[in-house]
mmCIF file of C-alpha atoms in Angstrom:
data_model
loop_
_atom_site.group_PDB
_atom_site.id
_atom_site.type_symbol
_atom_site.label_atom_id
_atom_site.label_comp_id
_atom_site.label_asym_id
_atom_site.label_seq_id
_atom_site.Cartn_x
_atom_site.Cartn_y
_atom_site.Cartn_z
ATOM 1 C CA MET A 25 -52.563 -31.156 57.378
ATOM 2 C CA SER A 26 -51.892 -28.950 54.393
ATOM 3 C CA THR A 27 -49.796 -26.616 56.527
ATOM 4 C CA ASP A 28 -47.576 -29.609 57.280
ATOM 5 C CA LYS A 29 -46.684 -30.001 53.725
ATOM 6 C CA GLN A 30 -44.118 -27.903 51.700
ATOM 7 C CA ARG A 31 -45.208 -26.479 48.304
ATOM 8 C CA GLY A 32 -43.003 -26.470 45.225
ATOM 9 C CA ILE A 33 -40.265 -29.100 43.897
ATOM 10 C CA HIS A 34 -38.560 -30.897 46.423
ATOM 11 C CA VAL A 35 -34.972 -32.074 45.931
ATOM 12 C CA SER A 36 -33.288 -34.078 48.508
ATOM 13 C CA GLN A 37 -29.822 -33.974 49.726
ATOM 14 C CA GLU A 38 -28.819 -37.090 47.702
ATOM 15 C CA GLU A 39 -30.149 -35.723 44.473
ATOM 16 C CA LEU A 40 -27.803 -32.796 44.834
ATOM 17 C CA LEU A 41 -24.897 -35.066 44.512
ATOM 18 C CA CYS A 42 -23.291 -35.701 41.032
ATOM 19 C CA LYS A 43 -22.300 -39.209 39.938
ATOM 20 C CA ASN A 44 -19.007 -38.893 41.672
ATOM 21 C CA SER A 45 -20.950 -38.052 45.033
ATOM 22 C CA CYS A 46 -19.478 -34.558 45.199
ATOM 23 C CA GLY A 47 -21.648 -31.809 46.344
ATOM 24 C CA PRO A 48 -21.915 -29.125 49.063
ATOM 25 C CA SER A 49 -18.922 -29.350 51.515
ATOM 26 C CA ASN A 50 -19.446 -30.724 54.796
ATOM 27 C CA ASP A 51 -18.105 -27.569 56.552
ATOM 28 C CA GLY A 52 -21.171 -25.605 55.317
ATOM 29 C CA THR A 53 -19.525 -23.566 52.986
ATOM 30 C CA PRO A 54 -21.694 -23.211 49.955
ATOM 31 C CA LEU A 55 -20.624 -23.599 46.451
ATOM 32 C CA THR A 56 -19.689 -20.412 44.845
ATOM 33 C CA PHE A 57 -21.034 -19.251 41.553
ATOM 34 C CA SER A 58 -17.461 -19.266 39.846
ATOM 35 C CA LYS A 59 -17.047 -22.856 40.689
ATOM 36 C CA PHE A 60 -20.320 -23.762 39.247
ATOM 37 C CA GLU A 61 -19.575 -21.869 35.992
ATOM 38 C CA GLU A 62 -16.156 -23.787 35.809
ATOM 39 C CA LYS A 63 -17.635 -26.992 36.281
ATOM 40 C CA LYS A 64 -20.197 -26.099 33.633
ATOM 41 C CA SER A 65 -17.616 -25.069 31.323
ATOM 42 C CA THR A 66 -15.708 -28.312 31.741
ATOM 43 C CA GLU A 67 -18.681 -30.360 31.125
ATOM 44 C CA LYS A 68 -19.577 -28.471 27.935
ATOM 45 C CA GLY A 69 -16.158 -28.745 26.687
ATOM 46 C CA ARG A 70 -16.250 -32.459 27.435
ATOM 47 C CA ARG A 71 -19.312 -32.855 25.440
ATOM 48 C CA ILE A 72 -18.161 -30.836 22.331
ATOM 49 C CA ASN A 73 -14.890 -33.063 22.392
ATOM 50 C CA THR A 74 -17.266 -36.188 22.437
ATOM 51 C CA MET A 75 -19.226 -34.737 19.551
ATOM 52 C CA ARG A 76 -16.143 -33.879 17.491
ATOM 53 C CA ARG A 77 -14.801 -37.524 17.798
ATOM 54 C CA LEU A 78 -18.131 -38.922 16.813
ATOM 55 C CA PHE A 79 -18.078 -36.781 13.649
ATOM 56 C CA TRP A 80 -14.394 -36.449 12.841
ATOM 57 C CA GLY A 81 -12.618 -39.215 14.942
ATOM 58 C CA SER A 82 -10.695 -36.317 16.715
ATOM 59 C CA PRO A 83 -11.457 -33.517 19.102
ATOM 60 C CA SER A 84 -10.163 -31.127 16.359
ATOM 61 C CA PRO A 85 -12.241 -30.714 13.060
ATOM 62 C CA PRO A 86 -10.294 -31.532 10.043
ATOM 63 C CA LYS A 87 -9.406 -29.042 7.405
ATOM 64 C CA LEU A 88 -11.881 -27.706 5.077
ATOM 65 C CA GLN A 89 -11.110 -29.218 1.646
ATOM 66 C CA GLU A 90 -13.778 -27.223 -0.286
ATOM 67 C CA SER A 91 -12.814 -23.991 -1.765
ATOM 68 C CA SER A 92 -13.773 -20.404 -0.594
ATOM 69 C CA GLU A 93 -15.996 -19.984 -3.629
ATOM 70 C CA SER A 94 -17.860 -23.123 -3.317
ATOM 71 C CA HIS A 95 -18.408 -22.377 0.329
ATOM 72 C CA ALA A 96 -19.810 -19.035 -0.815
ATOM 73 C CA ASN A 97 -22.045 -20.618 -3.340
ATOM 74 C CA VAL A 98 -23.415 -23.057 -0.818
ATOM 75 C CA LEU A 99 -24.154 -20.003 1.542
ATOM 76 C CA LYS A 100 -25.919 -17.988 -0.979
ATOM 77 C CA ALA A 101 -28.045 -21.004 -1.975
ATOM 78 C CA TYR A 102 -29.083 -21.583 1.735
ATOM 79 C CA GLN A 103 -29.528 -17.910 2.188
ATOM 80 C CA SER A 104 -31.928 -17.745 -0.821
ATOM 81 C CA LEU A 105 -34.314 -20.235 0.711
ATOM 82 C CA GLU A 106 -37.627 -18.923 2.217
ATOM 83 C CA ALA A 107 -38.450 -19.853 5.869
ATOM 84 C CA GLY A 108 -40.072 -23.280 6.027
ATOM 85 C CA ASP A 109 -39.224 -24.285 2.464
ATOM 86 C CA PHE A 110 -37.789 -27.926 3.562
ATOM 87 C CA THR A 111 -38.206 -29.208 0.062
ATOM 88 C CA GLY A 112 -35.807 -26.564 -1.312
ATOM 89 C CA PHE A 113 -33.373 -27.263 1.696
ATOM 90 C CA LEU A 114 -33.205 -30.982 0.726
ATOM 91 C CA LYS A 115 -32.632 -30.087 -2.943
ATOM 92 C CA ILE A 116 -29.552 -27.966 -2.255
ATOM 93 C CA LEU A 117 -28.530 -30.499 0.545
ATOM 94 C CA LYS A 118 -28.337 -33.202 -2.178
ATOM 95 C CA SER A 119 -26.177 -30.959 -4.625
ATOM 96 C CA PRO A 120 -22.492 -31.764 -5.177
ATOM 97 C CA SER A 121 -21.682 -28.453 -3.398
ATOM 98 C CA SER A 122 -23.113 -29.274 -0.371
ATOM 99 C CA GLN A 123 -21.453 -32.810 -0.122
ATOM 100 C CA ARG A 124 -19.578 -31.965 3.127
ATOM 101 C CA LEU A 125 -22.811 -30.647 4.837
ATOM 102 C CA GLN A 126 -24.684 -33.701 3.652
ATOM 103 C CA SER A 127 -21.819 -35.915 5.208
ATOM 104 C CA ARG A 128 -22.233 -34.095 8.537
ATOM 105 C CA CYS A 129 -26.040 -34.624 8.525
ATOM 106 C CA THR A 130 -25.865 -38.339 7.624
ATOM 107 C CA ALA A 131 -23.121 -38.797 10.351
ATOM 108 C CA PHE A 132 -25.356 -37.158 12.993
ATOM 109 C CA LEU A 133 -28.256 -39.266 12.038
ATOM 110 C CA ASN A 134 -26.049 -42.578 12.284
ATOM 111 C CA THR A 135 -24.655 -41.349 15.526
ATOM 112 C CA MET A 136 -28.346 -40.690 16.996
ATOM 113 C CA GLU A 137 -29.408 -43.997 15.716
ATOM 114 C CA ALA A 138 -26.496 -45.835 17.355
ATOM 115 C CA TYR A 139 -26.894 -44.084 20.627
ATOM 116 C CA HIS A 140 -30.513 -44.346 20.700
ATOM 117 C CA ASP A 141 -30.550 -45.640 24.237
ATOM 118 C CA LEU A 142 -28.602 -42.619 25.783
ATOM 119 C CA PRO A 143 -30.694 -40.518 28.415
ATOM 120 C CA VAL A 144 -32.566 -37.967 27.001
ATOM 121 C CA GLN A 145 -30.298 -35.228 28.404
ATOM 122 C CA LYS A 146 -27.332 -36.731 26.435
ATOM 123 C CA GLN A 147 -29.272 -36.931 23.287
ATOM 124 C CA SER A 148 -30.134 -33.304 23.779
ATOM 125 C CA ASP A 149 -26.522 -32.485 24.301
ATOM 126 C CA LEU A 150 -25.709 -34.224 20.828
ATOM 127 C CA VAL A 151 -28.369 -32.198 19.081
ATOM 128 C CA GLN A 152 -27.333 -28.941 20.529
ATOM 129 C CA ASP A 153 -23.898 -29.502 19.669
ATOM 130 C CA PHE A 154 -24.976 -30.521 16.002
ATOM 131 C CA TYR A 155 -26.794 -27.151 15.771
ATOM 132 C CA GLN A 156 -23.583 -25.534 17.053
ATOM 133 C CA SER A 157 -21.472 -27.002 14.394
ATOM 134 C CA PHE A 158 -24.063 -26.107 11.627
ATOM 135 C CA ALA A 159 -23.891 -22.509 13.014
ATOM 136 C CA GLU A 160 -19.982 -22.317 12.965
ATOM 137 C CA TYR A 161 -20.122 -23.626 9.375
ATOM 138 C CA PHE A 162 -22.491 -20.873 8.137
ATOM 139 C CA ASN A 163 -20.692 -18.090 10.181
ATOM 140 C CA SER A 164 -17.056 -19.189 8.909
ATOM 141 C CA ASP A 165 -17.353 -17.649 5.583
ATOM 142 C CA CYS A 166 -14.591 -15.327 4.642
ATOM 143 C CA ASP A 167 -15.414 -12.643 1.877
ATOM 144 C CA ASP A 168 -11.760 -11.769 1.341
ATOM 145 C CA GLU A 169 -12.050 -13.360 -2.113
ATOM 146 C CA GLN A 170 -14.983 -11.223 -3.158
ATOM 147 C CA LYS A 171 -13.273 -8.124 -1.905
ATOM 148 C CA ASP A 172 -10.090 -8.857 -3.840
ATOM 149 C CA LEU A 173 -12.280 -9.157 -6.981
ATOM 150 C CA ALA A 174 -14.058 -5.964 -6.372
ATOM 151 C CA LEU A 175 -10.814 -4.123 -5.669
ATOM 152 C CA GLN A 176 -9.320 -5.281 -8.949
ATOM 153 C CA ARG A 177 -12.295 -4.381 -10.916
ATOM 154 C CA ARG A 178 -12.429 -0.945 -9.303
ATOM 155 C CA ILE A 179 -8.776 -0.391 -10.044
ATOM 156 C CA ARG A 180 -9.101 -1.573 -13.535
ATOM 157 C CA SER A 181 -11.976 0.867 -14.052
ATOM 158 C CA LEU A 182 -9.703 3.612 -12.929
ATOM 159 C CA ASN A 183 -6.858 2.938 -15.420
ATOM 160 C CA TRP A 184 -7.712 6.381 -17.202
ATOM 161 C CA ILE A 185 -6.222 8.441 -14.196
ATOM 162 C CA THR A 186 -3.075 10.273 -15.165
ATOM 163 C CA PRO A 187 -0.148 11.432 -12.681
ATOM 164 C CA GLN A 188 -1.169 14.904 -13.322
ATOM 165 C CA MET A 189 -4.771 14.188 -11.921
ATOM 166 C CA LEU A 190 -3.289 12.818 -8.703
ATOM 167 C CA SER A 191 -0.721 15.730 -8.525
ATOM 168 C CA VAL A 192 2.268 13.025 -8.706
ATOM 169 C CA PRO A 193 5.493 15.068 -9.450
ATOM 170 C CA PHE A 194 7.048 13.546 -12.418
ATOM 171 C CA PRO A 195 10.663 13.915 -13.611
ATOM 172 C CA ASP A 196 11.566 17.345 -15.085
ATOM 173 C CA LYS A 197 11.714 17.567 -18.711
ATOM 174 C CA LYS A 198 15.404 18.181 -18.710
ATOM 175 C CA ILE A 199 16.081 14.850 -16.927
ATOM 176 C CA GLU A 200 17.162 11.938 -19.256
ATOM 177 C CA VAL A 201 14.192 9.646 -20.459
ATOM 178 C CA THR A 202 14.598 6.480 -18.494
ATOM 179 C CA GLY A 203 11.050 5.132 -18.597
ATOM 180 C CA ASP A 204 8.694 5.224 -15.736
ATOM 181 C CA PRO A 205 10.535 6.259 -12.424
ATOM 182 C CA PHE A 206 7.905 4.377 -10.446
ATOM 183 C CA LEU A 207 8.485 0.840 -12.153
ATOM 184 C CA PRO A 208 10.687 -0.539 -9.317
ATOM 185 C CA ALA A 209 7.944 0.304 -6.712
ATOM 186 C CA ILE A 210 5.075 -1.310 -9.115
ATOM 187 C CA THR A 211 7.306 -4.403 -9.239
ATOM 188 C CA ALA A 212 7.740 -4.432 -5.426
ATOM 189 C CA ILE A 213 4.083 -4.319 -4.751
ATOM 190 C CA ILE A 214 3.275 -6.962 -7.202
ATOM 191 C CA GLU A 215 5.699 -9.473 -5.732
ATOM 192 C CA MET A 216 3.942 -9.240 -2.275
ATOM 193 C CA ASP A 217 1.474 -11.858 -3.342
ATOM 194 C CA ALA A 218 4.457 -14.415 -4.022
ATOM 195 C CA LYS A 219 5.697 -14.260 -0.619
ATOM 196 C CA ARG A 220 4.262 -16.551 2.447
ATOM 197 C CA ALA A 221 5.471 -15.200 5.586
ATOM 198 C CA PRO A 222 3.615 -11.908 6.886
ATOM 199 C CA GLN A 223 6.995 -10.117 7.441
ATOM 200 C CA ASP A 224 8.058 -10.950 3.972
ATOM 201 C CA LYS A 225 4.849 -9.486 2.531
ATOM 202 C CA LEU A 226 5.226 -6.357 4.740
ATOM 203 C CA ALA A 227 8.847 -6.157 3.440
ATOM 204 C CA CYS A 228 7.518 -5.819 -0.062
ATOM 205 C CA VAL A 229 5.489 -2.986 1.147
ATOM 206 C CA SER A 230 8.305 -1.255 2.598
ATOM 207 C CA LYS A 231 10.497 -1.778 -0.350
ATOM 208 C CA CYS A 232 7.607 -0.396 -2.654
ATOM 209 C CA SER A 233 7.461 2.807 -0.506
ATOM 210 C CA GLN A 234 11.289 3.372 -0.490
ATOM 211 C CA HIS A 235 11.059 3.089 -4.364
ATOM 212 C CA VAL A 236 8.241 5.725 -4.448
ATOM 213 C CA PHE A 237 10.547 8.125 -2.346
ATOM 214 C CA GLU A 238 13.457 7.553 -4.690
ATOM 215 C CA ALA A 239 11.212 8.199 -7.876
ATOM 216 C CA LEU A 240 9.983 11.537 -6.008
ATOM 217 C CA SER A 241 13.508 12.626 -5.320
ATOM 218 C CA THR A 242 14.256 12.533 -9.029
ATOM 219 C CA SER A 243 11.435 14.775 -9.838
ATOM 220 C CA ASN A 244 11.993 17.490 -7.349
ATOM 221 C CA SER A 245 15.025 19.036 -5.745
ATOM 222 C CA GLU A 246 13.125 19.307 -2.389
ATOM 223 C CA PRO A 247 12.537 16.166 -0.442
ATOM 224 C CA ALA A 248 9.027 14.573 -0.884
ATOM 225 C CA ASN A 249 6.487 15.392 1.845
ATOM 226 C CA ALA A 250 3.746 12.885 3.048
ATOM 227 C CA ASP A 251 1.030 14.215 0.554
ATOM 228 C CA ASP A 252 3.518 13.502 -2.387
ATOM 229 C CA PHE A 253 4.335 10.175 -1.003
ATOM 230 C CA LEU A 254 0.705 9.207 -0.475
ATOM 231 C CA SER A 255 -0.212 10.496 -4.232
ATOM 232 C CA GLY A 256 2.635 8.483 -5.609
ATOM 233 C CA LEU A 257 1.677 5.398 -3.711
ATOM 234 C CA VAL A 258 -2.035 5.591 -5.095
ATOM 235 C CA TYR A 259 -0.488 5.894 -8.491
ATOM 236 C CA VAL A 260 1.637 2.738 -8.030
ATOM 237 C CA VAL A 261 -1.416 0.908 -6.840
ATOM 238 C CA LEU A 262 -3.400 2.044 -9.919
ATOM 239 C CA LYS A 263 -0.580 1.101 -12.261
ATOM 240 C CA ALA A 264 0.295 -2.254 -10.783
ATOM 241 C CA ASN A 265 -3.244 -3.436 -9.842
ATOM 242 C CA PRO A 266 -1.672 -6.148 -7.501
ATOM 243 C CA PRO A 267 -3.155 -9.432 -7.137
ATOM 244 C CA ARG A 268 -5.209 -10.257 -4.100
ATOM 245 C CA LEU A 269 -4.255 -7.060 -2.418
ATOM 246 C CA HIS A 270 -7.000 -7.084 0.147
ATOM 247 C CA SER A 271 -6.394 -10.611 1.083
ATOM 248 C CA ASN A 272 -2.571 -9.937 1.405
ATOM 249 C CA MET A 273 -3.097 -6.865 3.500
ATOM 250 C CA GLN A 274 -5.659 -8.776 5.676
ATOM 251 C CA TYR A 275 -3.124 -11.623 6.043
ATOM 252 C CA VAL A 276 -0.428 -9.333 7.429
ATOM 253 C CA ILE A 277 -2.732 -7.802 9.825
ATOM 254 C CA ARG A 278 -4.004 -11.070 11.084
ATOM 255 C CA PHE A 279 -0.861 -12.965 11.449
ATOM 256 C CA GLY A 280 1.916 -10.275 11.307
ATOM 257 C CA LEU A 281 3.667 -9.140 14.541
ATOM 258 C CA PRO A 282 1.498 -6.380 15.980
ATOM 259 C CA HIS A 283 4.446 -3.982 16.692
ATOM 260 C CA SER A 284 5.642 -4.143 13.100
ATOM 261 C CA LEU A 285 2.114 -2.756 12.098
ATOM 262 C CA MET A 286 1.847 -0.060 14.771
ATOM 263 C CA ALA A 287 5.257 1.526 14.989
ATOM 264 C CA GLY A 288 8.469 2.082 12.887
ATOM 265 C CA GLU A 289 9.035 2.424 9.348
ATOM 266 C CA SER A 290 7.080 -0.632 8.120
ATOM 267 C CA GLY A 291 4.105 0.521 10.239
ATOM 268 C CA TYR A 292 4.038 3.778 8.627
ATOM 269 C CA TYR A 293 4.427 2.370 5.100
ATOM 270 C CA PHE A 294 1.687 -0.135 5.761
ATOM 271 C CA THR A 295 -0.764 2.622 7.114
ATOM 272 C CA ASN A 296 -0.189 4.746 4.013
ATOM 273 C CA LEU A 297 -0.946 1.561 1.786
ATOM 274 C CA SER A 298 -4.200 1.172 3.817
ATOM 275 C CA CYS A 299 -5.187 4.911 3.125
ATOM 276 C CA ALA A 300 -4.270 4.536 -0.472
ATOM 277 C CA VAL A 301 -6.529 1.570 -0.906
ATOM 278 C CA ALA A 302 -9.349 3.338 0.952
ATOM 279 C CA PHE A 303 -8.722 6.493 -1.153
ATOM 280 C CA ILE A 304 -9.164 4.175 -4.372
ATOM 281 C CA GLU A 305 -12.353 2.692 -3.147
ATOM 282 C CA LYS A 306 -13.985 5.974 -2.339
ATOM 283 C CA LEU A 307 -12.396 7.983 -5.247
ATOM 284 C CA ASP A 308 -14.616 10.431 -6.950
ATOM 285 C CA GLY A 309 -14.471 13.613 -9.082
ATOM 286 C CA PRO A 310 -13.743 16.345 -6.571
ATOM 287 C CA ALA A 311 -10.696 14.279 -5.289
ATOM 288 C CA LEU A 312 -9.319 14.616 -8.921
ATOM 289 C CA ASN A 313 -10.539 18.187 -9.408
ATOM 290 C CA LEU A 314 -13.100 16.857 -11.843
ATOM 291 C CA SER A 315 -16.866 17.584 -11.951
ATOM 292 C CA GLN A 316 -19.319 14.496 -11.166
ATOM 293 C CA GLU A 317 -20.142 14.687 -14.884
ATOM 294 C CA GLU A 318 -16.645 14.375 -16.034
ATOM 295 C CA PHE A 319 -15.824 11.709 -13.502
ATOM 296 C CA GLU A 320 -18.750 9.555 -14.716
ATOM 297 C CA GLY A 321 -17.871 10.121 -18.391
ATOM 298 C CA TYR A 322 -14.507 8.752 -17.758
ATOM 299 C CA MET A 323 -15.746 5.912 -15.887
ATOM 300 C CA LEU A 324 -17.966 5.027 -18.739
ATOM 301 C CA ARG A 325 -15.374 5.649 -21.380
ATOM 302 C CA GLN A 326 -17.610 8.252 -22.834
ATOM 303 C CA ARG A 327 -14.860 11.231 -22.322
ATOM 304 C CA ALA A 328 -11.306 11.562 -23.303
ATOM 305 C CA PRO A 329 -8.907 13.918 -21.696
ATOM 306 C CA SER A 330 -9.748 17.598 -22.069
ATOM 307 C CA ALA A 331 -7.950 19.588 -24.913
ATOM 308 C CA GLY A 332 -5.879 21.569 -22.474
ATOM 309 C CA LYS A 333 -4.677 18.179 -21.044
ATOM 310 C CA ARG A 334 -4.233 16.630 -24.409
ATOM 311 C CA GLN A 335 -2.288 19.583 -25.555
ATOM 312 C CA ARG A 336 0.006 19.339 -22.594
ATOM 313 C CA VAL A 337 0.752 15.752 -23.343
ATOM 314 C CA VAL A 338 1.267 16.485 -26.985
ATOM 315 C CA SER A 339 3.775 19.202 -26.050
ATOM 316 C CA ASP A 340 5.489 16.920 -23.551
ATOM 317 C CA THR A 341 5.802 14.221 -26.085
ATOM 318 C CA GLN A 342 7.008 16.666 -28.756
ATOM 319 C CA HIS A 343 9.748 17.886 -26.285
ATOM 320 C CA LEU A 344 10.963 14.389 -25.755
ATOM 321 C CA LEU A 345 11.054 13.758 -29.287
ATOM 322 C CA GLU A 346 13.060 16.772 -30.074
ATOM 323 C CA GLU A 347 15.449 15.959 -27.175
ATOM 324 C CA LEU A 348 15.869 12.475 -28.534
ATOM 325 C CA GLN A 349 16.456 13.795 -31.937
ATOM 326 C CA GLY A 350 19.203 15.876 -30.484
ATOM 327 C CA ARG A 351 20.790 13.261 -28.738
ATOM 328 C CA GLN A 352 20.613 11.154 -31.869
ATOM 329 C CA GLU A 353 22.159 13.813 -33.963
ATOM 330 C CA LYS A 354 25.114 14.311 -31.239
ATOM 331 C CA LEU A 355 25.353 10.433 -31.169
ATOM 332 C CA ASP A 356 25.825 10.461 -35.044
ATOM 333 C CA GLN A 357 28.439 13.317 -34.855
ATOM 334 C CA GLY A 358 30.260 11.297 -32.274
ATOM 335 C CA MET A 359 30.264 8.145 -34.380
ATOM 336 C CA ASP A 360 31.508 10.163 -37.430
ATOM 337 C CA SER A 361 34.337 11.527 -35.267
ATOM 338 C CA LEU A 362 35.356 8.230 -33.943
ATOM 339 C CA SER A 363 35.233 6.826 -37.643
ATOM 340 C CA VAL A 364 37.477 9.645 -38.666
ATOM 341 C CA GLN A 365 39.925 9.093 -35.790
ATOM 342 C CA LEU A 366 39.934 5.282 -36.586
ATOM 343 C CA GLN A 367 40.680 5.637 -40.093
ATOM 344 C CA SER A 368 43.725 8.172 -39.101
ATOM 345 C CA TRP A 369 44.832 5.572 -36.629
ATOM 346 C CA VAL A 370 44.726 2.843 -39.306
ATOM 347 C CA HIS A 371 46.653 4.959 -41.769
ATOM 348 C CA ALA A 372 49.263 5.717 -39.143
ATOM 349 C CA VAL A 373 49.676 2.245 -38.232
ATOM 350 C CA ASN A 374 49.956 1.136 -42.042
ATOM 351 C CA SER A 375 52.621 4.023 -42.395
ATOM 352 C CA GLN A 376 54.763 2.675 -39.549
ATOM 353 C CA LEU A 377 54.490 -0.824 -40.805
ATOM 354 C CA ASP A 378 55.463 0.246 -44.286
ATOM 355 C CA GLU A 379 58.526 2.292 -42.827
ATOM 356 C CA ALA A 380 59.489 -0.609 -40.592
ATOM 357 C CA THR A 381 59.343 -2.898 -43.534
ATOM 358 C CA ALA A 382 61.419 -0.733 -45.820
ATOM 359 C CA GLN A 383 64.024 -0.283 -43.044
ATOM 360 C CA PHE A 384 64.123 -4.148 -42.305
ATOM 361 C CA ALA A 385 64.718 -4.720 -46.060
ATOM 362 C CA LEU A 386 67.575 -1.966 -46.122
ATOM 363 C CA VAL A 387 69.213 -3.540 -43.151
ATOM 364 C CA GLN A 388 68.769 -7.035 -44.773
ATOM 365 C CA THR A 389 70.432 -5.868 -48.002
ATOM 366 C CA GLU A 390 73.323 -4.210 -46.019
ATOM 367 C CA VAL A 391 74.057 -7.654 -44.069
ATOM 368 C CA THR A 392 73.758 -9.553 -47.418
ATOM 369 C CA ALA A 393 76.434 -7.178 -48.920
ATOM 370 C CA GLU A 394 78.715 -7.432 -45.905
ATOM 371 C CA THR A 395 78.408 -11.055 -46.122
ATOM 372 C CA GLU A 396 79.413 -11.419 -49.761
ATOM 373 C CA SER A 397 82.393 -8.888 -49.224
ATOM 374 C CA SER A 398 83.782 -10.845 -46.338
ATOM 375 C CA GLN A 399 83.492 -13.861 -48.305
ATOM 376 C CA VAL A 400 85.387 -12.491 -51.419
ATOM 377 C CA LEU A 401 88.163 -11.149 -48.862
ATOM 378 C CA SER A 402 88.602 -14.478 -47.531
ATOM 379 C CA SER A 403 88.952 -16.101 -50.993
ATOM 380 C CA SER A 404 91.645 -13.448 -51.945
ATOM 381 C CA SER A 405 93.568 -14.105 -49.108
ATOM 382 C CA HIS A 406 93.506 -17.764 -49.814
ATOM 383 C CA ASP A 407 94.828 -17.225 -53.259
ATOM 384 C CA ALA A 408 97.607 -15.118 -52.018
ATOM 385 C CA LEU A 409 98.931 -17.608 -49.614
ATOM 386 C CA LEU A 410 98.850 -20.371 -52.415
ATOM 387 C CA GLN A 411 100.655 -17.846 -54.940
ATOM 388 C CA GLY A 412 103.380 -17.373 -52.147
ATOM 389 C CA ASP A 413 103.931 -21.012 -51.553
ATOM 390 C CA ASP A 414 104.642 -21.538 -55.386
ATOM 391 C CA LYS A 415 107.122 -18.474 -55.319
ATOM 392 C CA ASP A 416 109.037 -20.034 -52.509
ATOM 393 C CA GLU A 417 109.261 -23.320 -54.202
ATOM 394 C CA SER A 418 110.598 -21.547 -57.390
ATOM 395 C CA VAL A 419 113.358 -19.857 -55.370
ATOM 396 C CA LEU A 420 114.525 -22.984 -53.817
ATOM 397 C CA LYS A 421 114.570 -24.728 -57.019
ATOM 398 C CA LEU A 422 116.762 -21.819 -58.487
ATOM 399 C CA MET A 423 118.863 -21.997 -55.381
ATOM 400 C CA ASP A 424 119.479 -25.704 -55.734
ATOM 401 C CA GLN A 425 120.365 -25.113 -59.387
ATOM 402 C CA HIS A 426 122.858 -22.590 -58.759
ATOM 403 C CA ALA A 427 124.493 -24.573 -55.954
ATOM 404 C CA GLY A 428 124.834 -27.799 -57.980
ATOM 405 C CA PRO A 429 127.904 -26.768 -60.268
ATOM 406 C CA GLN A 430 129.778 -25.087 -57.240
ATOM 407 C CA ASP A 431 129.653 -28.436 -55.543
ATOM 408 C CA THR A 432 131.120 -30.126 -58.571
ATOM 409 C CA ASP A 433 134.030 -27.822 -58.960
ATOM 410 C CA CYS A 434 134.844 -28.399 -55.475
#
C-alpha cells in the first residue's frame, strides 16, 4: 500500500496556474527559463513600483534634499555602531541628521499596519523592498566632496614648489618683464568651476592648455614638447588650486560626450590634466630632485630654498631690477628730449605769432595811411572845383560890366 503512494510534495495542475489561469501550454511545449526570468523581473518591478508609491506617492523617488556633507555624517555615525547596538541605532535615528531616514522607517511601519491583512508573501515583499531601499540609501554616498577637500589641502601644502623644481621653462632674462606668463592659463582653469555643461568645463581645460603652450613658446625658441607641457600644466594647477577640481573632472567624465574625452585635442588636454592631478597626489622628493628629508622639511615648513637656489633667485631679481632701472633711465631721457622739443615748438609758434602780429599791424597802418591820403585828395579836389566856379562868376561879371557902356553908346 505504501508503494502506491508517491513520496515528496505533490502539486496539482491547477496549482501551477497563476491568478490569470495561465500556465503550461496545451501543445505540450514546456515553459523556457528565459520566459520564467522575464516574468519574475516583471513581477519584481511591479512590487518595487508599488513600494515606491506607498513611500513617495510615485514610482520614482524624490530628489534628496539633504546635503552630501549631512549624508556623509549620517553614514559615519551608523558605521561607527557596533553589531547589535540597537539602542545606539535608535539614538542616531532620532537625531536631526537622520530625519529623512526616520521618515522612511515611520512610513514603512504605517504601511505595514495599514496592510496587515495582506498575504504573508506580499508582506514579505514589502519588507524586502524596504531593506533594499535602505541598502541603496547607504550605498549612494559620493565621496567627491571629501576628495575635493583632500586635493585642495594637498595643493596648498605644495605651494613652496618653484617652477625650477618642476623644470618649467620660464621666459628668458632678455624678454621684457610682463608678469607671470602662465596667468591666463591659471585664470582659465579656475573658470571651469563656474561652468555648468560638461562641454563648457572641457572647453576651459582646452583653453587653459592652449595658454600653457603659448607661455612655453615665449620661453624657448623651440616648440614645447609633451614633457614641458605636462610640467607647465602641473605648475598651473599648483598655482591656481582650482575649486572642486576633482568633482568637476568627474562631472565631465560621467556626463560628457565619450568621444570628446577619448579622441581629439580636448581629449588629449583632459588626459594630461588627469595625469597632472595624479602626479600632484603622488608627488615626492625624487620627482623634484630632492631627498626625502628635504621634501619632508619643505612640507613641514622647516626648510627654506637652498643657498644656491636662493642665490639664483637673488641674481635673477637683481638682473630684473637693473633692467628696470635702465628702462627707467631711457624713459627719463626720452621725456627730457620730448620736453626740449615741446619747448622749441612753443617758442617757434610764439615767434610766428609775433611776426604775424607785426605784419598785421604794419598792413593796418598802411591801409589807414592810404585811407587818410585818399580823403585829403578828395577834399582838395572839391575845394578846387569851388574856387573854379567863383572865378567864372567874376569873369562873367566883368564881361557884363564891360558890355554895358558899349550898349549905351549905341
